[in-house]
XYZ file of C-alpha atoms in Angstrom:
219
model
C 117.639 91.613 96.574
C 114.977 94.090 95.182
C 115.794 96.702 93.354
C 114.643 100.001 94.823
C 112.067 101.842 92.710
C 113.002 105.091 92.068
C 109.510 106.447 90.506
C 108.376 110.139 89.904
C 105.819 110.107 92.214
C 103.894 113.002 93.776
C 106.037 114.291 96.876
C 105.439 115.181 100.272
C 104.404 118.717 98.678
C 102.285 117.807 96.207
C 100.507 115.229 98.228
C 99.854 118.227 100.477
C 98.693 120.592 97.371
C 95.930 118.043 96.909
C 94.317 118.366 100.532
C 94.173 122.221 99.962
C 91.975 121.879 97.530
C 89.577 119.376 99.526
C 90.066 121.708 102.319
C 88.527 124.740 100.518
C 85.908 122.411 98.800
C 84.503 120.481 101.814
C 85.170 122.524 105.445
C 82.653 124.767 104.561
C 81.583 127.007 107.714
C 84.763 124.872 109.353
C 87.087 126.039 107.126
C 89.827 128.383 109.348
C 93.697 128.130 110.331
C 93.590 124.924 112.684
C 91.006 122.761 110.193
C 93.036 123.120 107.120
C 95.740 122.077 109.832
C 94.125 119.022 110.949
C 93.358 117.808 107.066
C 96.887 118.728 106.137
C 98.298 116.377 108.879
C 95.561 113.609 107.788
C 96.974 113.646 104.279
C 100.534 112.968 105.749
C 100.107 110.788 107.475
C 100.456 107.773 105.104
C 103.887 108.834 104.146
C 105.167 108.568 108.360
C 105.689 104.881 107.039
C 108.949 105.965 105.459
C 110.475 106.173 108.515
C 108.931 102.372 109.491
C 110.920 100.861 106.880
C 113.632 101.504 108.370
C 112.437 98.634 110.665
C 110.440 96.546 108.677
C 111.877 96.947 104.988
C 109.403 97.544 102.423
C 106.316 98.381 104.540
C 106.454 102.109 102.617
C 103.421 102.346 100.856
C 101.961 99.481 102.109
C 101.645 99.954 106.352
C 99.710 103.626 106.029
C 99.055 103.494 102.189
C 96.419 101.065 102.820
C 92.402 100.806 102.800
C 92.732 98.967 105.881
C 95.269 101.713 107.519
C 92.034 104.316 106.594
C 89.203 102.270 107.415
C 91.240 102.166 111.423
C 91.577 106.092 111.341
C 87.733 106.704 110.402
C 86.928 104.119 113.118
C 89.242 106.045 115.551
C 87.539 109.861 114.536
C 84.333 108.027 114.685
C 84.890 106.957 118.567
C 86.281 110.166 119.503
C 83.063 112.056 118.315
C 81.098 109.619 120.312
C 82.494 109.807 123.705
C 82.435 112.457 126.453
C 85.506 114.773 126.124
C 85.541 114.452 122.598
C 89.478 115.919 121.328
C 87.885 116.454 118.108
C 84.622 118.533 120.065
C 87.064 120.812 122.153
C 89.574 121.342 119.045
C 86.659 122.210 116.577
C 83.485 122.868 118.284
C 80.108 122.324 116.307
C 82.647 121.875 113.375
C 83.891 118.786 114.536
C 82.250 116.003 112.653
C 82.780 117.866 109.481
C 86.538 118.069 109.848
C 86.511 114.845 111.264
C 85.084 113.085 108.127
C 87.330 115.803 105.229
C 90.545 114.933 107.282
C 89.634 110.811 106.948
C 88.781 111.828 103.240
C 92.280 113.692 102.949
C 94.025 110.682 104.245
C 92.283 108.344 101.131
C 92.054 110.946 98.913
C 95.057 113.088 98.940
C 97.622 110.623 101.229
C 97.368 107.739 99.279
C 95.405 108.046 95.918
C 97.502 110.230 94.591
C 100.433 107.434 95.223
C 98.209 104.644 93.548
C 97.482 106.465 90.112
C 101.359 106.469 90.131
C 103.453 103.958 91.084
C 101.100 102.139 93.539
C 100.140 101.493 96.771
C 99.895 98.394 98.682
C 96.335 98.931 99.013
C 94.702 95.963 101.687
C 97.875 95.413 103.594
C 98.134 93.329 105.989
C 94.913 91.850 105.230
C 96.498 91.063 101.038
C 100.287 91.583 100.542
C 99.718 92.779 96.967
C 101.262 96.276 95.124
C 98.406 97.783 92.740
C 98.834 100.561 90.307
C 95.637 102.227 88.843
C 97.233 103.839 86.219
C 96.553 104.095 81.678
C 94.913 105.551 79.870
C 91.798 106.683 77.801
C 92.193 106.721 73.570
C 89.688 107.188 71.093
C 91.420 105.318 68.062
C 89.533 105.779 64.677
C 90.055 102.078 63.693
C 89.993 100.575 67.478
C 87.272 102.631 69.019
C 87.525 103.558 72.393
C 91.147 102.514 74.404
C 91.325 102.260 77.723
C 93.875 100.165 80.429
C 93.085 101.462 83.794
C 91.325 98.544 84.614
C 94.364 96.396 84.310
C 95.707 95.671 87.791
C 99.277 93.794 87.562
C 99.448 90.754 89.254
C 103.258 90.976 88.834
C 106.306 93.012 88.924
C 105.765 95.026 85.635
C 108.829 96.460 83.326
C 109.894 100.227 84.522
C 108.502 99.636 88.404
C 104.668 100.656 87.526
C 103.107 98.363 89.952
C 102.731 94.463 91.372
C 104.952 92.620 93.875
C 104.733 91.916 97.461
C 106.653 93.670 100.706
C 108.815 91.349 100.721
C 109.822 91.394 96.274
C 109.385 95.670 96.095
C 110.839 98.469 97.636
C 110.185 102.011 97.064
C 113.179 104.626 96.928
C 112.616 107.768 99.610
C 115.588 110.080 100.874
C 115.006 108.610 103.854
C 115.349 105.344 103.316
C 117.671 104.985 99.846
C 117.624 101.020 99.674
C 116.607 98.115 101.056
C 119.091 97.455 104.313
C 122.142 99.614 105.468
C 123.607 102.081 103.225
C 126.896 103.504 102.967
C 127.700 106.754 104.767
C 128.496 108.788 101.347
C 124.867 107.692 99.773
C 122.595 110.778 98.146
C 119.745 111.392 100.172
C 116.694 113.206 97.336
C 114.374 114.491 98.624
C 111.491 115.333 95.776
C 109.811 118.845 95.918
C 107.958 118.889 92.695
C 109.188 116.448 90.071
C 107.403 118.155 86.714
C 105.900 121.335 85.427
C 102.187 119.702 85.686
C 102.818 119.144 89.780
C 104.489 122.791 90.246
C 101.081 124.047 88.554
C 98.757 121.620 90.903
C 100.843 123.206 93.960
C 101.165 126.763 93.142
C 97.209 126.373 92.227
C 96.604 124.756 95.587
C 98.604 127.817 97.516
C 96.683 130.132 95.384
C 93.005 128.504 95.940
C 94.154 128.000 99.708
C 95.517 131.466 100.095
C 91.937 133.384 98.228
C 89.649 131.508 100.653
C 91.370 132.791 103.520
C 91.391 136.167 101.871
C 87.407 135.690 101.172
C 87.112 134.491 105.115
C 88.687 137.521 106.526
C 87.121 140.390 104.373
């Protein structure tokens, strides 16, 4: 049976902190209450398949943390800008394409990469049933020169859960779904609201950023 993978990953929170910042940088004249809204429920949206492995048992971070999961909800936004009665139109106005396109952005950008520079994603499921982890880092070594191992994609399960594996060989640890099948009634439930000083800056930065733009916007 795999072992869950209990990783300090960005939470729900965090993942959140990220799309407030492409909010204020890319809604421009759309920026307002119910657009930072819409790219706030974009961004979590990956993480709803928590609740599908409950069904189908390591599908978190693989069923919505995908390319392929993204490239369906552009093609979605893109059809409902094209036809008559457009949801996106009446929600957003002139606005519409723009938040269209920032929310589709906050779902790569802020839903899933922020997962993948971590402890991966399972990044063209179903199309390839394959965990990557873009993660390393950059050195400059006075006898070695320049250091890097981003570029390194595990093809296998790696020592300390950093990436590789299939659905069916890794599962990720969530409070809502503790292991891999049933669990006992007594089992601890975590759920993560900032795991490190570095994400409680990137949030309370976000809320800040967030916050002064709507200050700006209303003076």
């Amino acid at each position: 049976m795999a072992a869950p993978v209990r990783p300090v990953v960005p939470s729900e929170l965090v993942h959140l902190a990220f799309a407030g910042f492409l909010a204020v940088g890319l809604l421009g004249p759309a920026f307002g209450r119910r657009s930072v809204a819409a790219v706030l429920v974009a961004t979590a949206l990956p993480d709803l398949d928590t609740f599908a492995s409950l069904v189908l048992p390591g599908v978190h971070r693989a069923l919505l943390h995908s390319l392929v999961a993204a490239a369906v909800l552009a093609a979605l936004v893109a059809l409902d800008l094209r036809r008559e009665g457009s949801m996106l139109a009446r929600l957003f106005g002139d606005h519409a394409r723009r938040v269209g396109a920032v929310a589709v952005l906050a779902f790569v950008g802020a839903g899933i990469i922020p997962d993948l520079v971590t402890n991966g994603t399972n990044l063209f499921y179903p199309v390839v049933d394959q965990f990557y982890t873009f993660s390393g880092h950059v050195r400059l070594s006075s006898t070695r020169g320049v250091v890097q191992t981003f570029v390194d994609l595990q093809p296998e399960p790696v020592a300390g859960g950093s990436g590789g594996g299939t659905t069916q060989s890794r599962f990720y640890w969530t409070g809502v779904d503790p292991s891999r099948g049933a669990e006992p009634e007594n089992v601890e439930r975590v759920f993560p609201v900032v795991n490190s000083g570095l994400q409680l800056l990137v949030v309370a930065t976000s809320a800040l950023v967030v916050w002064g733009r709507f200050r700006e916007d209303s003076d």
